[in-house]
PDB file of C-alpha atoms in Angstrom:
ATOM      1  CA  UNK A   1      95.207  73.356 136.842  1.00 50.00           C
ATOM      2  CA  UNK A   2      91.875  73.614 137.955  1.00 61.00           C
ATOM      3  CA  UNK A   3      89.783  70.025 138.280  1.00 83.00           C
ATOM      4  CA  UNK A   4      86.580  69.819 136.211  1.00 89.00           C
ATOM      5  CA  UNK A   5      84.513  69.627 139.473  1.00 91.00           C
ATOM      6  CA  UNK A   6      86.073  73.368 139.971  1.00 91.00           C
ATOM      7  CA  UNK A   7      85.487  74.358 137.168  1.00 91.00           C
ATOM      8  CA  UNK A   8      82.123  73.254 136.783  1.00 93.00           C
ATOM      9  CA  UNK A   9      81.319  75.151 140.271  1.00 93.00           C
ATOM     10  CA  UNK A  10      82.727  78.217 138.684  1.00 93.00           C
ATOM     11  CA  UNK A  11      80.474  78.033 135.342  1.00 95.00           C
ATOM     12  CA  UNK A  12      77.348  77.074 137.551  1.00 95.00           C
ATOM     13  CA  UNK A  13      77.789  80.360 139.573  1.00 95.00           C
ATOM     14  CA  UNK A  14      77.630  82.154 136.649  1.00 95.00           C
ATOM     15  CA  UNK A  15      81.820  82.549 136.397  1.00 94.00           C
ATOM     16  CA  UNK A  16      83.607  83.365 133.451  1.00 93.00           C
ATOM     17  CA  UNK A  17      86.846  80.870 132.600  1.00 91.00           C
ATOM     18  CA  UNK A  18      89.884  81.273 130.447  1.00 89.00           C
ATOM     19  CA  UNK A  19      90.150  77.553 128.582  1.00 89.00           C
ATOM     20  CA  UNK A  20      92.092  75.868 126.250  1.00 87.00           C
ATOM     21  CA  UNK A  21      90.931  74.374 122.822  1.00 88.00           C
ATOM     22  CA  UNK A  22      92.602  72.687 120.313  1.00 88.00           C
ATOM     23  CA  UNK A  23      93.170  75.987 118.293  1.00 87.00           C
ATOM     24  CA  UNK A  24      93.142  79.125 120.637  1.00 87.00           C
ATOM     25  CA  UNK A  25      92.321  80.107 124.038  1.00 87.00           C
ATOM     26  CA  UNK A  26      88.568  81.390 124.778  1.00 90.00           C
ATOM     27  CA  UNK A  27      86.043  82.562 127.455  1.00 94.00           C
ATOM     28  CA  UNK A  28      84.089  80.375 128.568  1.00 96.00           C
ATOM     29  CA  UNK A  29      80.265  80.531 130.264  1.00 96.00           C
ATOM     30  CA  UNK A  30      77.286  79.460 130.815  1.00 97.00           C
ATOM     31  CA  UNK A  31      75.248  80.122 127.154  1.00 98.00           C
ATOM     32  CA  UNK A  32      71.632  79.907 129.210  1.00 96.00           C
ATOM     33  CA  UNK A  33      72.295  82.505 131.424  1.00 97.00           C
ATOM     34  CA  UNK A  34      71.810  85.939 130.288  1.00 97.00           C
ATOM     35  CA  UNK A  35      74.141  87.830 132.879  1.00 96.00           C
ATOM     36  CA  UNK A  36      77.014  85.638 132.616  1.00 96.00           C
ATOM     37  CA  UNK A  37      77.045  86.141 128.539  1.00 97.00           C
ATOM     38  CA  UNK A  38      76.580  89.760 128.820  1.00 96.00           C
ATOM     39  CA  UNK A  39      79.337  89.791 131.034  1.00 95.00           C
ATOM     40  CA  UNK A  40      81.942  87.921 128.571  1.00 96.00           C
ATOM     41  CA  UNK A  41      80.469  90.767 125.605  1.00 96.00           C
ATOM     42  CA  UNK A  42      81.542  93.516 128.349  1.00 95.00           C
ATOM     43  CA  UNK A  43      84.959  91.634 129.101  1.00 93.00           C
ATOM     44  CA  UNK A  44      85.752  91.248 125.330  1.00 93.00           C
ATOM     45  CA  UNK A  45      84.042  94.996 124.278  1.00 93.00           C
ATOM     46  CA  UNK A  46      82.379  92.742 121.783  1.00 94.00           C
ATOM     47  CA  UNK A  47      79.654  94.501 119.681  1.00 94.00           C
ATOM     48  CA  UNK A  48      76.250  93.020 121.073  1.00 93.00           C
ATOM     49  CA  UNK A  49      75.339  92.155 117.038  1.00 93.00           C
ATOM     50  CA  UNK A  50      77.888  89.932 116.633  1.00 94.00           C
ATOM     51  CA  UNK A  51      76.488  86.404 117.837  1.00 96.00           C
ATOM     52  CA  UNK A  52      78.626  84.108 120.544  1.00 97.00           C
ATOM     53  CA  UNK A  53      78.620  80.266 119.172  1.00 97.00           C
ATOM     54  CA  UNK A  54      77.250  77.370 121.429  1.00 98.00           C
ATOM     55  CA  UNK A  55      80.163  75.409 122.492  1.00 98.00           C
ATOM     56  CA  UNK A  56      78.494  71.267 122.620  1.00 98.00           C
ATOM     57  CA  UNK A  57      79.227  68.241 123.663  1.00 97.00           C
ATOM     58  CA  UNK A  58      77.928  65.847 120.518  1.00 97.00           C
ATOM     59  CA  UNK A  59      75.376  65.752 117.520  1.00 98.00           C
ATOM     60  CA  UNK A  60      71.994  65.498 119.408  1.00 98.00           C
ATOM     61  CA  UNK A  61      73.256  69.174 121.093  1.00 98.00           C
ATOM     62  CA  UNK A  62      73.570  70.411 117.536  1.00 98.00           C
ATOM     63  CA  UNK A  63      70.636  69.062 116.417  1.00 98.00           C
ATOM     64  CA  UNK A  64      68.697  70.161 119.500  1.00 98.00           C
ATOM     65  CA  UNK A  65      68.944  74.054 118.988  1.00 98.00           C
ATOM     66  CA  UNK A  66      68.678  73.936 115.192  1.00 98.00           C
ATOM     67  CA  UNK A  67      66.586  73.621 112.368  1.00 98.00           C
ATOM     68  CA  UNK A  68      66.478  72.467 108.828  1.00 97.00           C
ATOM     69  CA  UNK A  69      69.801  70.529 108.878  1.00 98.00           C
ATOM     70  CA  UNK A  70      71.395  69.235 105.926  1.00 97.00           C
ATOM     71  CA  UNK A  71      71.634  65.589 104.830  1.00 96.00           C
ATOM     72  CA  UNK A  72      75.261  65.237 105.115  1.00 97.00           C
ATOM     73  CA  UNK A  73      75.018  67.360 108.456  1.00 98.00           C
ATOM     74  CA  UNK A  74      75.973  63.328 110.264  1.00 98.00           C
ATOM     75  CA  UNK A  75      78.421  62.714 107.903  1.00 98.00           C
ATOM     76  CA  UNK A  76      80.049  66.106 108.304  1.00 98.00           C
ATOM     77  CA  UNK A  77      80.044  66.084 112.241  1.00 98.00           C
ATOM     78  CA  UNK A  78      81.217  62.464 112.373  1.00 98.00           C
ATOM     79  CA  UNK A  79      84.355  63.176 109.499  1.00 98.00           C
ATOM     80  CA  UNK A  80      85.566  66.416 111.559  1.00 98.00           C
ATOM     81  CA  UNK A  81      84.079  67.202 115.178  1.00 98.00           C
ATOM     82  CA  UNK A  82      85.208  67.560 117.956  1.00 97.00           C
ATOM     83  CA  UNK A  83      87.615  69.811 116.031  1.00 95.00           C
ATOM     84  CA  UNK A  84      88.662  72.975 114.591  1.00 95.00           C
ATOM     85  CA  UNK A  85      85.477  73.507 112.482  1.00 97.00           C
ATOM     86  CA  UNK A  86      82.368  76.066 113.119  1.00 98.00           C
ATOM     87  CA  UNK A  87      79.138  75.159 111.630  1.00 98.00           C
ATOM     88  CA  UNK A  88      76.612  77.575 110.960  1.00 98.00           C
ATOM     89  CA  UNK A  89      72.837  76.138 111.002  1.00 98.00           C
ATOM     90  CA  UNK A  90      69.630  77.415 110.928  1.00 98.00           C
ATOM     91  CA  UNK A  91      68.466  78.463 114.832  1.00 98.00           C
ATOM     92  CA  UNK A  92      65.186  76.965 116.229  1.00 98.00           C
ATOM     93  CA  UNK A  93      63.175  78.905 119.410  1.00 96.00           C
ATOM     94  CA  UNK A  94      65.248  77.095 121.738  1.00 97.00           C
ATOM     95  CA  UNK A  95      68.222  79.802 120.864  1.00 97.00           C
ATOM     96  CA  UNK A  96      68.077  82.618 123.098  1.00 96.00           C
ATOM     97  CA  UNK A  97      68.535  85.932 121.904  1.00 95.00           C
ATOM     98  CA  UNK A  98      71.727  87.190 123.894  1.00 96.00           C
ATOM     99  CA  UNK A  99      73.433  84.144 121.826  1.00 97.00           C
ATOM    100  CA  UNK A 100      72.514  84.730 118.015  1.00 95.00           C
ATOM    101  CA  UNK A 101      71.614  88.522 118.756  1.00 92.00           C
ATOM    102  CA  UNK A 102      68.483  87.851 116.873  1.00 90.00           C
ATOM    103  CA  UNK A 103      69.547  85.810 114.067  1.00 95.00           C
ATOM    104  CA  UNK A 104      68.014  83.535 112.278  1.00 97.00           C
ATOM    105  CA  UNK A 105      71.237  81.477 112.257  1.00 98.00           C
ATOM    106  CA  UNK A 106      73.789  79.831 115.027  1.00 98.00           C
ATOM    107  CA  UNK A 107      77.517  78.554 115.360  1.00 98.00           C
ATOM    108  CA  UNK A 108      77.796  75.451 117.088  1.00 98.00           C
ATOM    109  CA  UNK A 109      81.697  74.836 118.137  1.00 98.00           C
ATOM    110  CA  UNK A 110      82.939  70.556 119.251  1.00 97.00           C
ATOM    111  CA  UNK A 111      86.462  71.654 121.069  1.00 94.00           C
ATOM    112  CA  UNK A 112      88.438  68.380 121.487  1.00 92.00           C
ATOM    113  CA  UNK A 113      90.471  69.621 124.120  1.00 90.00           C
ATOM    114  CA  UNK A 114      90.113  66.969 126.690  1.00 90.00           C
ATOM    115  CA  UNK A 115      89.414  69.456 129.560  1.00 89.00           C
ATOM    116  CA  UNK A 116      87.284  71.895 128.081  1.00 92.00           C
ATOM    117  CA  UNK A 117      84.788  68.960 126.208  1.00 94.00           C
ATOM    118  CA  UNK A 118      84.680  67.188 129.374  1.00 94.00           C
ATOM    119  CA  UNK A 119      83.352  70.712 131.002  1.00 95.00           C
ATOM    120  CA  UNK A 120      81.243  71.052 128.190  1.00 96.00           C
ATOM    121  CA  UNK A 121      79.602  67.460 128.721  1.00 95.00           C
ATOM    122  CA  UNK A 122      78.889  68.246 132.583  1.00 95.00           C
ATOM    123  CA  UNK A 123      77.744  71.761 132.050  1.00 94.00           C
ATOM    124  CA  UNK A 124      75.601  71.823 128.904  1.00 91.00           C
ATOM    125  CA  UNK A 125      76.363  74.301 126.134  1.00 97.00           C
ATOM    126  CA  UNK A 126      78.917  77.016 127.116  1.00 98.00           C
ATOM    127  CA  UNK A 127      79.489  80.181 124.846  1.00 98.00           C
ATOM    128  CA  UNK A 128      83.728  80.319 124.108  1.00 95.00           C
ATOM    129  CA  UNK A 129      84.576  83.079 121.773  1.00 94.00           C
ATOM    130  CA  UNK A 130      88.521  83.892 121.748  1.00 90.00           C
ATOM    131  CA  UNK A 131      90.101  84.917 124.949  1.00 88.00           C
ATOM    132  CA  UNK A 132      91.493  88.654 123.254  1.00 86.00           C
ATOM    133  CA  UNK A 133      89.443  91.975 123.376  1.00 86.00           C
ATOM    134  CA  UNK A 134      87.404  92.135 120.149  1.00 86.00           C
ATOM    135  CA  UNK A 135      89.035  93.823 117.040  1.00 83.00           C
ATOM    136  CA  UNK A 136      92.284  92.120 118.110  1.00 81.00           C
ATOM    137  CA  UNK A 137      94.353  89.163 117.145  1.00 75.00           C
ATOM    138  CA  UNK A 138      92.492  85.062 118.963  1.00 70.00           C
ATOM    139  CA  UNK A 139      94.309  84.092 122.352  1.00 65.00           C
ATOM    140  CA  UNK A 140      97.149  82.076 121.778  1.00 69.00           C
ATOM    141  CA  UNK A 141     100.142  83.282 124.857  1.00 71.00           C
ATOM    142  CA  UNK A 142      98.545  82.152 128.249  1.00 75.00           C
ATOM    143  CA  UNK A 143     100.830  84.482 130.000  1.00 72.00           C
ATOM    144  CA  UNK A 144      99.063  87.581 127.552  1.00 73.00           C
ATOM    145  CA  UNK A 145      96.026  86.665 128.030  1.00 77.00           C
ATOM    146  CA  UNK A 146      96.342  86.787 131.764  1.00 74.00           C
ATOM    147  CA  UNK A 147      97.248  90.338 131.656  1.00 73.00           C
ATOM    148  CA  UNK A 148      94.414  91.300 130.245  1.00 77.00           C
ATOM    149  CA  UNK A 149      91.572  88.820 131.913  1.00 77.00           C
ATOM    150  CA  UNK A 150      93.279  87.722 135.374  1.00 66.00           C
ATOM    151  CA  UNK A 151      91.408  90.040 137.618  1.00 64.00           C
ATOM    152  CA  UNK A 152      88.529  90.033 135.341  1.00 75.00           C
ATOM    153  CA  UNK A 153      87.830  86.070 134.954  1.00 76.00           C
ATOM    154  CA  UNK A 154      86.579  83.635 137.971  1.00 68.00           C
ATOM    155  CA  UNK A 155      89.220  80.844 137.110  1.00 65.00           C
ATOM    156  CA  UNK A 156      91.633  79.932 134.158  1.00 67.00           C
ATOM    157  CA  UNK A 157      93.469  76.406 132.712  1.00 68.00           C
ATOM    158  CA  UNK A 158      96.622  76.640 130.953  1.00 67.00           C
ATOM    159  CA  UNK A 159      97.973  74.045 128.249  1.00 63.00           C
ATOM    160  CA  UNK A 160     100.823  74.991 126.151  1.00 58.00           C
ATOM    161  CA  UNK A 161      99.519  72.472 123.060  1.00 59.00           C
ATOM    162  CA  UNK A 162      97.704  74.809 120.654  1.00 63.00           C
ATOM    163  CA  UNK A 163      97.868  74.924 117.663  1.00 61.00           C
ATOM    164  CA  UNK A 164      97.314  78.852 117.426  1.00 70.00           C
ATOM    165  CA  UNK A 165      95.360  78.448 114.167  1.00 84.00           C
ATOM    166  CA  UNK A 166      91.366  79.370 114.578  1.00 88.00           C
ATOM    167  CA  UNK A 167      88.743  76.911 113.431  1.00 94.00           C
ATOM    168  CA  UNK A 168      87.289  76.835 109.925  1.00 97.00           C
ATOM    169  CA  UNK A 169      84.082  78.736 109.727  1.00 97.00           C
ATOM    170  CA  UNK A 170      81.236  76.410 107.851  1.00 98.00           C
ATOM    171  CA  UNK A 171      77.929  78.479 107.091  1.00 98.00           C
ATOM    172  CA  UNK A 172      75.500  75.141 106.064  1.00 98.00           C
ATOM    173  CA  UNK A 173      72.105  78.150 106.390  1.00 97.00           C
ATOM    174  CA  UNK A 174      71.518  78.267 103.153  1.00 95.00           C
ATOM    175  CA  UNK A 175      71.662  76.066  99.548  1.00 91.00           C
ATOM    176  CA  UNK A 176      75.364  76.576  99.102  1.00 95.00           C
ATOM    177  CA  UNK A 177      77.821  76.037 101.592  1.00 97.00           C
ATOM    178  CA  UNK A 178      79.858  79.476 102.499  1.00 98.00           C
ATOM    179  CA  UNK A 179      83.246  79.199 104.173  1.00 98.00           C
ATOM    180  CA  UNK A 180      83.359  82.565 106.605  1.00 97.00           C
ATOM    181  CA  UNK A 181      86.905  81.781 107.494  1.00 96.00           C
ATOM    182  CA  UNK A 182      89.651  79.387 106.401  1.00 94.00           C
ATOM    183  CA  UNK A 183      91.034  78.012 109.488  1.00 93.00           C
ATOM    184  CA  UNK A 184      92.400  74.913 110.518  1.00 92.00           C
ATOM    185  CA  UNK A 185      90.501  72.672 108.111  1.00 96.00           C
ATOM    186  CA  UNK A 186      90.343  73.571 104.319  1.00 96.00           C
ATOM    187  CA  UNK A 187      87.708  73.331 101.489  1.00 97.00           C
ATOM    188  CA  UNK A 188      89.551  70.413  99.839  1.00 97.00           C
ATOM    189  CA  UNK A 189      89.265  68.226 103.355  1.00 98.00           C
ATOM    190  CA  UNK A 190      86.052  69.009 103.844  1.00 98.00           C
ATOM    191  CA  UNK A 191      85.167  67.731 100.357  1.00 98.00           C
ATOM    192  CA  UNK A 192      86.998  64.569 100.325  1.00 97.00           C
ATOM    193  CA  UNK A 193      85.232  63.681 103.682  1.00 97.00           C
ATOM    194  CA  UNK A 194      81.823  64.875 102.554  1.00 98.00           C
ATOM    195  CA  UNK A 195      81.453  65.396  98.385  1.00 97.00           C
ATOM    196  CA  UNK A 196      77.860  66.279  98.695  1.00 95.00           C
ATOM    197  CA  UNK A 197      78.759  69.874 100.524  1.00 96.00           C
ATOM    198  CA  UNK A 198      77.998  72.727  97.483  1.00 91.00           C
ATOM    199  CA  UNK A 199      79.915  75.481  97.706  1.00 93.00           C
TER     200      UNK A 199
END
């Protein structure tokens, strides 16, 4: 396996990386540069309106390219992240527009994986959708997802500890909170940890 000094060389030049999280596998890049995240939309066929997530390191990241946070939005982090949940905020001007495709929203996404977070804390935010052409099912089999990225990705890291199930989807945007997928983490755990979410 690649060592994080590697792999950060690889994300600096603008590379594109197939990673482990704690759910499925993803491409990973640099979310400030324009090239390398157009590149990952061409690699995945992904429609340009569907928005990439920034991939953080901790709470000040979230905080620093959103706006109009919840309350609980501490409380929340500290109960479940780094983990299997997506939260949805409100983006400040700090979001480019090749991540949210114009939005007025963003994803922010705390892996836990010890490899990719520790990336993610030497890099800066890293875009990390699922490693799988778009339309089809998340990267979970390292050995499929190299026959479809090998000669198209800069450098890979395999782990066979997944748990194969996506992260929960958490749009906080808005009054109400929306789940956009049930993943990993359900609507009853997210209430016990933090009763003051209205869905």
């Amino acid at each position: 396996m690649l060592i994080i000094e590697q792999l950060n060389r690889i994300i600096e030049s603008g590379g594109v990386l197939v990673l482990p999280t704690e759910t499925v596998y993803g491409l990973f890049a640099k979310a400030l540069d324009e090239k390398t995240v157009n590149l990952v939309y061409d690699l995945k066929h992904r429609p340009r309106d569907k928005a990439m997530n920034l991939n953080v390191s901790d709470f000040n990241s979230v905080l620093a390219f959103s706006k109009e946070q919840p309350r609980y939005l501490k409380k929340l982090y500290q109960a479940f992240l780094p983990g299997p949940l997506t939260i949805i905020l409100k983006a400040n001007n700090r979001v480019p527009h090749w991540i949210n495709s114009g939005l007025p929203t963003v994803g922010f996404r705390v892996p836990s994986h010890p490899v990719t977070a520790a990336l993610i804390q030497k890099t800066g935010p890293l875009i990390g959708p699922s490693a799988n052409l778009s339309g089809t099912a998340s990267g979970k089999r390292f050995e499929c997802i190299l026959q479809e990225f090998e000669f198209k990705v800069t450098g890979y890291a395999d782990d066979a500890f997944l748990t194969g199930q996506d992260s929960t989807i958490l749009d906080l945007s808005s009054e109400h909170a929306v789940i956009l997928r049930q993943g990993a983490i359900t609507k009853e755990e997210l209430l016990v940890k933090v009763p003051e979410l209205h869905f």
